[in-house]
């Protein structure tokens, strides 16, 4: 999937939808997925008097893009833009997250949160190109994505106006459930899925796929068989591991080699896709969590992040091998804040830009190769080497004294014990007084 400029297709101005349109309101660029919700939103926006331009970002999801284009045009879209942003997504969004060891609430690798500002960048670009005053999206009024999309859009184009149907009473009161959407679709000639819908919602991109809502809203319900699509069941995965060597420069993976068959990948996109395949084959990258949404509620999400999981462990290892201890402590704090900002939708904020610069600076010495095994749902680190390593084998050896005087440790321990002795001396006095 090579990145290509956005391709547009102009549609007919006489679509087979309702003839009762409101007064013209101008042009809106809709973040379109081709699914039922955004298809209904497209027609609804036309009813409200908007000229609709559909924008569909190819961010690595499994999608029939040509079918989506034809569908949008048939529903009355003035134009349809389909833009392949997969390579940009990897290089400009996933790689900074890998450098940061980004992890929200200790477990979530931020697959959806990283994709939203990437999509928003394309959405705003088309709006500016078409001189559209509005953008629209299909994110719900309870989730994080509405915040992520809109904060990015406002940052990139402060004068843009946002139409968020799921926050408008005239929309969500008209469509309180999926049945009403289906009825609307049938009335307006919007194709509805022939196969039964899965009883949960999914969102996919190159980095991950998420599952939530429906039967998953009860947090005690186990993920049903057949839910996972990017990874196989670890119990049924191959009985032979794949051993990989991943090379890093400035904290970014630049080459992966499979020591078993000699396969190599070095371009960013191909490398990431390859790791997705290997990790998926071995059932790596599944998590089932309850997380805290930015809007204030807890939600249950199930995620598959195959390549991201391999790279998280590999980068963590090479960073610990090459980075100074005190620098790493500070960087860990920066990473925690970075993860929170990305999750909450502040990718384009000045503080997040500052953090990316700081984290990038910390990665200058993160160079080397990590050897690891991918097997039965796990990533096992086997070894590492680096020309920038701070590891001194002679210094740390139990068999060689090296440039270290063991007797010096006595003073080191005495100095560090002083604070502890004083603290417990005071505690003893307090205890004695309480007993009197």
mmCIF file of N, CA, C and O in Angstrom, residues 226-297:
data_model
loop_
_atom_site.group_PDB
_atom_site.id
_atom_site.type_symbol
_atom_site.label_atom_id
_atom_site.label_comp_id
_atom_site.label_asym_id
_atom_site.label_seq_id
_atom_site.Cartn_x
_atom_site.Cartn_y
_atom_site.Cartn_z
ATOM 1 N N UNK A 226 -14.582 -16.228 17.860
ATOM 2 C CA UNK A 226 -14.747 -15.599 16.562
ATOM 3 C C UNK A 226 -14.645 -14.089 16.563
ATOM 4 O O UNK A 226 -14.730 -13.465 15.507
ATOM 5 N N UNK A 227 -14.461 -13.469 17.735
ATOM 6 C CA UNK A 227 -14.357 -12.017 17.787
ATOM 7 C C UNK A 227 -13.053 -11.528 17.149
ATOM 8 O O UNK A 227 -13.055 -10.593 16.365
ATOM 9 N N UNK A 228 -11.951 -12.165 17.501
ATOM 10 C CA UNK A 228 -10.643 -11.670 17.069
ATOM 11 C C UNK A 228 -10.428 -11.893 15.574
ATOM 12 O O UNK A 228 -10.739 -12.951 15.036
ATOM 13 N N UNK A 229 -9.891 -10.869 14.911
ATOM 14 C CA UNK A 229 -9.680 -10.947 13.463
ATOM 15 C C UNK A 229 -8.233 -10.733 13.030
ATOM 16 O O UNK A 229 -7.842 -11.138 11.937
ATOM 17 N N UNK A 230 -7.414 -10.079 13.837
ATOM 18 C CA UNK A 230 -6.020 -9.812 13.457
ATOM 19 C C UNK A 230 -5.054 -10.863 14.005
ATOM 20 O O UNK A 230 -3.922 -10.971 13.515
ATOM 21 N N UNK A 231 -5.458 -11.588 15.027
ATOM 22 C CA UNK A 231 -4.571 -12.557 15.661
ATOM 23 C C UNK A 231 -5.279 -13.898 15.792
ATOM 24 O O UNK A 231 -6.491 -13.957 16.014
ATOM 25 N N UNK A 232 -4.498 -14.980 15.696
ATOM 26 C CA UNK A 232 -5.085 -16.299 15.899
ATOM 27 C C UNK A 232 -5.078 -16.630 17.382
ATOM 28 O O UNK A 232 -4.417 -15.967 18.192
ATOM 29 N N UNK A 233 -5.826 -17.643 17.757
ATOM 30 C CA UNK A 233 -5.856 -18.115 19.143
ATOM 31 C C UNK A 233 -4.458 -18.600 19.511
ATOM 32 O O UNK A 233 -3.903 -19.487 18.848
ATOM 33 N N UNK A 234 -3.834 -18.033 20.553
ATOM 34 C CA UNK A 234 -2.480 -18.468 20.918
ATOM 35 C C UNK A 234 -2.368 -19.971 21.143
ATOM 36 O O UNK A 234 -1.333 -20.575 20.832
ATOM 37 N N UNK A 235 -3.446 -20.579 21.664
ATOM 38 C CA UNK A 235 -3.410 -22.019 21.920
ATOM 39 C C UNK A 235 -3.330 -22.823 20.630
ATOM 40 O O UNK A 235 -2.866 -23.967 20.624
ATOM 41 N N UNK A 236 -3.782 -22.216 19.525
ATOM 42 C CA UNK A 236 -3.775 -22.909 18.234
ATOM 43 C C UNK A 236 -2.689 -22.382 17.306
ATOM 44 O O UNK A 236 -2.644 -22.741 16.128
ATOM 45 N N UNK A 237 -1.814 -21.537 17.828
ATOM 46 C CA UNK A 237 -0.755 -20.944 17.010
ATOM 47 C C UNK A 237 0.354 -21.972 16.774
ATOM 48 O O UNK A 237 0.396 -23.023 17.414
ATOM 49 N N UNK A 238 1.269 -21.684 15.838
ATOM 50 C CA UNK A 238 2.332 -22.652 15.507
ATOM 51 C C UNK A 238 3.140 -23.080 16.723
ATOM 52 O O UNK A 238 3.320 -22.322 17.685
ATOM 53 N N UNK A 239 3.634 -24.306 16.669
ATOM 54 C CA UNK A 239 4.443 -24.860 17.766
ATOM 55 C C UNK A 239 5.916 -24.519 17.626
ATOM 56 O O UNK A 239 6.735 -24.923 18.455
ATOM 57 N N UNK A 240 6.245 -23.781 16.582
ATOM 58 C CA UNK A 240 7.625 -23.326 16.365
ATOM 59 C C UNK A 240 7.644 -21.802 16.360
ATOM 60 O O UNK A 240 6.879 -21.175 15.623
ATOM 61 N N UNK A 241 8.498 -21.172 17.168
ATOM 62 C CA UNK A 241 8.516 -19.708 17.215
ATOM 63 C C UNK A 241 9.168 -19.106 15.981
ATOM 64 O O UNK A 241 9.909 -19.770 15.249
ATOM 65 N N UNK A 242 8.863 -17.838 15.743
ATOM 66 C CA UNK A 242 9.610 -17.037 14.775
ATOM 67 C C UNK A 242 10.616 -16.215 15.558
ATOM 68 O O UNK A 242 10.250 -15.502 16.510
ATOM 69 N N UNK A 243 11.871 -16.309 15.194
ATOM 70 C CA UNK A 243 12.929 -15.525 15.835
ATOM 71 C C UNK A 243 13.282 -14.363 14.913
ATOM 72 O O UNK A 243 13.640 -14.558 13.750
ATOM 73 N N UNK A 244 13.160 -13.154 15.445
ATOM 74 C CA UNK A 244 13.370 -11.943 14.661
ATOM 75 C C UNK A 244 14.518 -11.127 15.223
ATOM 76 O O UNK A 244 14.764 -11.117 16.435
ATOM 77 N N UNK A 245 15.192 -10.406 14.329
ATOM 78 C CA UNK A 245 16.170 -9.393 14.731
ATOM 79 C C UNK A 245 15.669 -8.053 14.223
ATOM 80 O O UNK A 245 15.445 -7.882 13.022
ATOM 81 N N UNK A 246 15.470 -7.123 15.141
ATOM 82 C CA UNK A 246 14.945 -5.807 14.782
ATOM 83 C C UNK A 246 16.021 -4.762 15.050
ATOM 84 O O UNK A 246 16.509 -4.634 16.176
ATOM 85 N N UNK A 247 16.382 -4.036 14.011
ATOM 86 C CA UNK A 247 17.407 -2.993 14.116
ATOM 87 C C UNK A 247 16.743 -1.634 14.335
ATOM 88 O O UNK A 247 15.747 -1.310 13.685
ATOM 89 N N UNK A 248 17.313 -0.859 15.252
ATOM 90 C CA UNK A 248 16.805 0.473 15.572
ATOM 91 C C UNK A 248 17.862 1.530 15.287
ATOM 92 O O UNK A 248 19.051 1.310 15.503
ATOM 93 N N UNK A 249 17.404 2.679 14.809
ATOM 94 C CA UNK A 249 18.221 3.889 14.718
ATOM 95 C C UNK A 249 17.400 5.039 15.283
ATOM 96 O O UNK A 249 16.256 5.241 14.890
ATOM 97 N N UNK A 250 17.981 5.749 16.246
ATOM 98 C CA UNK A 250 17.286 6.849 16.929
ATOM 99 C C UNK A 250 15.914 6.403 17.442
ATOM 100 O O UNK A 250 14.935 7.141 17.396
ATOM 101 N N UNK A 251 15.850 5.178 17.936
ATOM 102 C CA UNK A 251 14.626 4.664 18.526
ATOM 103 C C UNK A 251 13.572 4.221 17.549
ATOM 104 O O UNK A 251 12.466 3.847 17.952
ATOM 105 N N UNK A 252 13.883 4.244 16.254
ATOM 106 C CA UNK A 252 12.918 3.865 15.213
ATOM 107 C C UNK A 252 13.381 2.567 14.564
ATOM 108 O O UNK A 252 14.565 2.436 14.209
ATOM 109 N N UNK A 253 12.496 1.592 14.385
ATOM 110 C CA UNK A 253 12.884 0.355 13.700
ATOM 111 C C UNK A 253 13.169 0.617 12.226
ATOM 112 O O UNK A 253 12.367 1.247 11.537
ATOM 113 N N UNK A 254 14.315 0.146 11.749
ATOM 114 C CA UNK A 254 14.704 0.404 10.358
ATOM 115 C C UNK A 254 14.857 -0.888 9.564
ATOM 116 O O UNK A 254 14.919 -0.847 8.325
ATOM 117 N N UNK A 255 14.903 -2.025 10.251
ATOM 118 C CA UNK A 255 15.026 -3.290 9.532
ATOM 119 C C UNK A 255 14.596 -4.430 10.445
ATOM 120 O O UNK A 255 14.881 -4.422 11.640
ATOM 121 N N UNK A 256 13.903 -5.394 9.870
ATOM 122 C CA UNK A 256 13.568 -6.619 10.589
ATOM 123 C C UNK A 256 14.038 -7.794 9.753
ATOM 124 O O UNK A 256 13.882 -7.796 8.521
ATOM 125 N N UNK A 257 14.639 -8.776 10.412
ATOM 126 C CA UNK A 257 15.121 -9.977 9.742
ATOM 127 C C UNK A 257 14.577 -11.194 10.458
ATOM 128 O O UNK A 257 14.680 -11.298 11.687
ATOM 129 N N UNK A 258 13.982 -12.108 9.712
ATOM 130 C CA UNK A 258 13.535 -13.377 10.275
ATOM 131 C C UNK A 258 14.689 -14.360 10.138
ATOM 132 O O UNK A 258 15.091 -14.719 9.026
ATOM 133 N N UNK A 259 15.255 -14.795 11.266
ATOM 134 C CA UNK A 259 16.436 -15.654 11.212
ATOM 135 C C UNK A 259 16.118 -17.049 10.698
ATOM 136 O O UNK A 259 17.035 -17.791 10.318
ATOM 137 N N UNK A 260 14.820 -17.382 10.681
ATOM 138 C CA UNK A 260 14.439 -18.700 10.207
ATOM 139 C C UNK A 260 14.485 -18.825 8.700
ATOM 140 O O UNK A 260 15.121 -19.735 8.155
ATOM 141 N N UNK A 261 13.842 -17.908 7.993
ATOM 142 C CA UNK A 261 13.786 -17.998 6.530
ATOM 143 C C UNK A 261 14.571 -16.893 5.832
ATOM 144 O O UNK A 261 14.600 -16.833 4.600
ATOM 145 N N UNK A 262 15.191 -16.012 6.628
ATOM 146 C CA UNK A 262 16.019 -14.960 6.040
ATOM 147 C C UNK A 262 15.256 -13.779 5.484
ATOM 148 O O UNK A 262 15.858 -12.864 4.920
ATOM 149 N N UNK A 263 13.933 -13.762 5.647
ATOM 150 C CA UNK A 263 13.126 -12.651 5.135
ATOM 151 C C UNK A 263 13.510 -11.354 5.832
ATOM 152 O O UNK A 263 13.739 -11.331 7.047
ATOM 153 N N UNK A 264 13.591 -10.270 5.050
ATOM 154 C CA UNK A 264 13.915 -8.961 5.614
ATOM 155 C C UNK A 264 12.928 -7.923 5.099
ATOM 156 O O UNK A 264 12.386 -8.044 4.007
ATOM 157 N N UNK A 265 12.702 -6.911 5.910
ATOM 158 C CA UNK A 265 11.891 -5.756 5.527
ATOM 159 C C UNK A 265 12.580 -4.527 6.094
ATOM 160 O O UNK A 265 13.040 -4.525 7.234
ATOM 161 N N UNK A 266 12.627 -3.446 5.279
ATOM 162 C CA UNK A 266 13.328 -2.246 5.756
ATOM 163 C C UNK A 266 12.530 -0.960 5.564
ATOM 164 O O UNK A 266 12.794 0.017 6.264
ATOM 165 N N UNK A 267 11.576 -0.909 4.633
ATOM 166 C CA UNK A 267 10.768 0.307 4.530
ATOM 167 C C UNK A 267 9.757 0.309 5.667
ATOM 168 O O UNK A 267 9.308 -0.751 6.123
ATOM 169 N N UNK A 268 9.400 1.489 6.140
ATOM 170 C CA UNK A 268 8.560 1.609 7.329
ATOM 171 C C UNK A 268 7.255 0.833 7.198
ATOM 172 O O UNK A 268 6.883 0.046 8.087
ATOM 173 N N UNK A 269 6.559 1.049 6.101
ATOM 174 C CA UNK A 269 5.253 0.416 5.937
ATOM 175 C C UNK A 269 5.376 -1.093 5.793
ATOM 176 O O UNK A 269 4.645 -1.862 6.443
ATOM 177 N N UNK A 270 6.298 -1.552 4.966
ATOM 178 C CA UNK A 270 6.469 -2.991 4.767
ATOM 179 C C UNK A 270 6.921 -3.677 6.043
ATOM 180 O O UNK A 270 6.486 -4.788 6.355
ATOM 181 N N UNK A 271 7.797 -3.034 6.796
ATOM 182 C CA UNK A 271 8.268 -3.584 8.063
ATOM 183 C C UNK A 271 7.103 -3.776 9.036
ATOM 184 O O UNK A 271 6.969 -4.831 9.678
ATOM 185 N N UNK A 272 6.256 -2.761 9.128
ATOM 186 C CA UNK A 272 5.151 -2.812 10.084
ATOM 187 C C UNK A 272 4.130 -3.872 9.670
ATOM 188 O O UNK A 272 3.630 -4.625 10.516
ATOM 189 N N UNK A 273 3.817 -3.944 8.377
ATOM 190 C CA UNK A 273 2.873 -4.945 7.884
ATOM 191 C C UNK A 273 3.415 -6.352 8.141
ATOM 192 O O UNK A 273 2.677 -7.260 8.554
ATOM 193 N N UNK A 274 4.710 -6.548 7.930
ATOM 194 C CA UNK A 274 5.327 -7.850 8.163
ATOM 195 C C UNK A 274 5.228 -8.256 9.631
ATOM 196 O O UNK A 274 4.886 -9.406 9.952
ATOM 197 N N UNK A 275 5.515 -7.321 10.530
ATOM 198 C CA UNK A 275 5.413 -7.632 11.956
ATOM 199 C C UNK A 275 3.967 -7.935 12.356
ATOM 200 O O UNK A 275 3.722 -8.770 13.227
ATOM 201 N N UNK A 276 3.016 -7.246 11.728
ATOM 202 C CA UNK A 276 1.607 -7.574 11.968
ATOM 203 C C UNK A 276 1.325 -9.027 11.601
ATOM 204 O O UNK A 276 0.633 -9.751 12.339
ATOM 205 N N UNK A 277 1.854 -9.468 10.470
ATOM 206 C CA UNK A 277 1.621 -10.839 10.019
ATOM 207 C C UNK A 277 2.248 -11.861 10.970
ATOM 208 O O UNK A 277 1.606 -12.854 11.343
ATOM 209 N N UNK A 278 3.484 -11.619 11.351
ATOM 210 C CA UNK A 278 4.179 -12.555 12.241
ATOM 211 C C UNK A 278 3.501 -12.614 13.607
ATOM 212 O O UNK A 278 3.229 -13.692 14.143
ATOM 213 N N UNK A 279 3.218 -11.445 14.172
ATOM 214 C CA UNK A 279 2.581 -11.410 15.499
ATOM 215 C C UNK A 279 1.180 -12.016 15.452
ATOM 216 O O UNK A 279 0.769 -12.745 16.369
ATOM 217 N N UNK A 280 0.440 -11.705 14.383
ATOM 218 C CA UNK A 280 -0.904 -12.252 14.261
ATOM 219 C C UNK A 280 -0.899 -13.759 14.184
ATOM 220 O O UNK A 280 -1.755 -14.438 14.777
ATOM 221 N N UNK A 281 0.079 -14.319 13.474
ATOM 222 C CA UNK A 281 0.193 -15.775 13.328
ATOM 223 C C UNK A 281 0.398 -16.460 14.676
ATOM 224 O O UNK A 281 -0.072 -17.579 14.890
ATOM 225 N N UNK A 282 1.077 -15.758 15.595
ATOM 226 C CA UNK A 282 1.383 -16.339 16.903
ATOM 227 C C UNK A 282 0.458 -15.846 18.019
ATOM 228 O O UNK A 282 0.694 -16.121 19.200
ATOM 229 N N UNK A 283 -0.602 -15.112 17.665
ATOM 230 C CA UNK A 283 -1.566 -14.684 18.675
ATOM 231 C C UNK A 283 -1.057 -13.619 19.625
ATOM 232 O O UNK A 283 -1.510 -13.527 20.773
ATOM 233 N N UNK A 284 -0.133 -12.775 19.152
ATOM 234 C CA UNK A 284 0.453 -11.729 19.986
ATOM 235 C C UNK A 284 -0.333 -10.430 19.847
ATOM 236 O O UNK A 284 -0.693 -10.031 18.737
ATOM 237 N N UNK A 285 -0.599 -9.756 20.964
ATOM 238 C CA UNK A 285 -1.165 -8.406 20.910
ATOM 239 C C UNK A 285 -2.584 -8.260 21.402
ATOM 240 O O UNK A 285 -3.195 -7.208 21.231
ATOM 241 N N UNK A 286 -3.154 -9.283 22.059
ATOM 242 C CA UNK A 286 -4.531 -9.192 22.544
ATOM 243 C C UNK A 286 -4.576 -8.633 23.969
ATOM 244 O O UNK A 286 -3.802 -9.052 24.837
ATOM 245 N N UNK A 287 -5.483 -7.686 24.206
ATOM 246 C CA UNK A 287 -5.760 -7.240 25.574
ATOM 247 C C UNK A 287 -7.257 -6.998 25.729
ATOM 248 O O UNK A 287 -7.950 -6.672 24.776
ATOM 249 N N UNK A 288 -7.739 -7.166 26.937
ATOM 250 C CA UNK A 288 -9.141 -6.922 27.299
ATOM 251 C C UNK A 288 -9.094 -6.056 28.552
ATOM 252 O O UNK A 288 -8.657 -6.505 29.612
ATOM 253 N N UNK A 289 -9.516 -4.783 28.447
ATOM 254 C CA UNK A 289 -9.321 -3.840 29.547
ATOM 255 C C UNK A 289 -10.565 -2.991 29.796
ATOM 256 O O UNK A 289 -11.442 -2.876 28.947
ATOM 257 N N UNK A 290 -10.599 -2.400 30.978
ATOM 258 C CA UNK A 290 -11.518 -1.303 31.280
ATOM 259 C C UNK A 290 -10.654 -0.066 31.442
ATOM 260 O O UNK A 290 -9.696 -0.064 32.215
ATOM 261 N N UNK A 291 -10.980 0.975 30.682
ATOM 262 C CA UNK A 291 -10.160 2.185 30.660
ATOM 263 C C UNK A 291 -10.992 3.408 31.033
ATOM 264 O O UNK A 291 -12.226 3.352 31.026
ATOM 265 N N UNK A 292 -10.314 4.488 31.316
ATOM 266 C CA UNK A 292 -10.984 5.741 31.655
ATOM 267 C C UNK A 292 -11.021 6.661 30.444
ATOM 268 O O UNK A 292 -9.981 7.151 29.990
ATOM 269 N N UNK A 293 -12.208 6.888 29.902
ATOM 270 C CA UNK A 293 -12.357 7.821 28.797
ATOM 271 C C UNK A 293 -12.128 9.245 29.272
ATOM 272 O O UNK A 293 -12.381 9.580 30.438
ATOM 273 N N UNK A 294 -11.694 10.091 28.354
ATOM 274 C CA UNK A 294 -11.441 11.496 28.673
ATOM 275 C C UNK A 294 -12.714 12.202 29.126
ATOM 276 O O UNK A 294 -12.666 13.099 29.967
ATOM 277 N N UNK A 295 -13.854 11.785 28.568
ATOM 278 C CA UNK A 295 -15.111 12.462 28.897
ATOM 279 C C UNK A 295 -15.616 12.114 30.296
ATOM 280 O O UNK A 295 -16.598 12.698 30.748
ATOM 281 N N UNK A 296 -14.974 11.166 30.979
ATOM 282 C CA UNK A 296 -15.290 10.957 32.387
ATOM 283 C C UNK A 296 -15.861 9.615 32.771
ATOM 284 O O UNK A 296 -16.065 9.357 33.962
ATOM 285 N N UNK A 297 -16.136 8.744 31.819
ATOM 286 C CA UNK A 297 -16.712 7.438 32.146
ATOM 287 C C UNK A 297 -15.706 6.332 31.868
ATOM 288 O O UNK A 297 -14.749 6.514 31.113
#
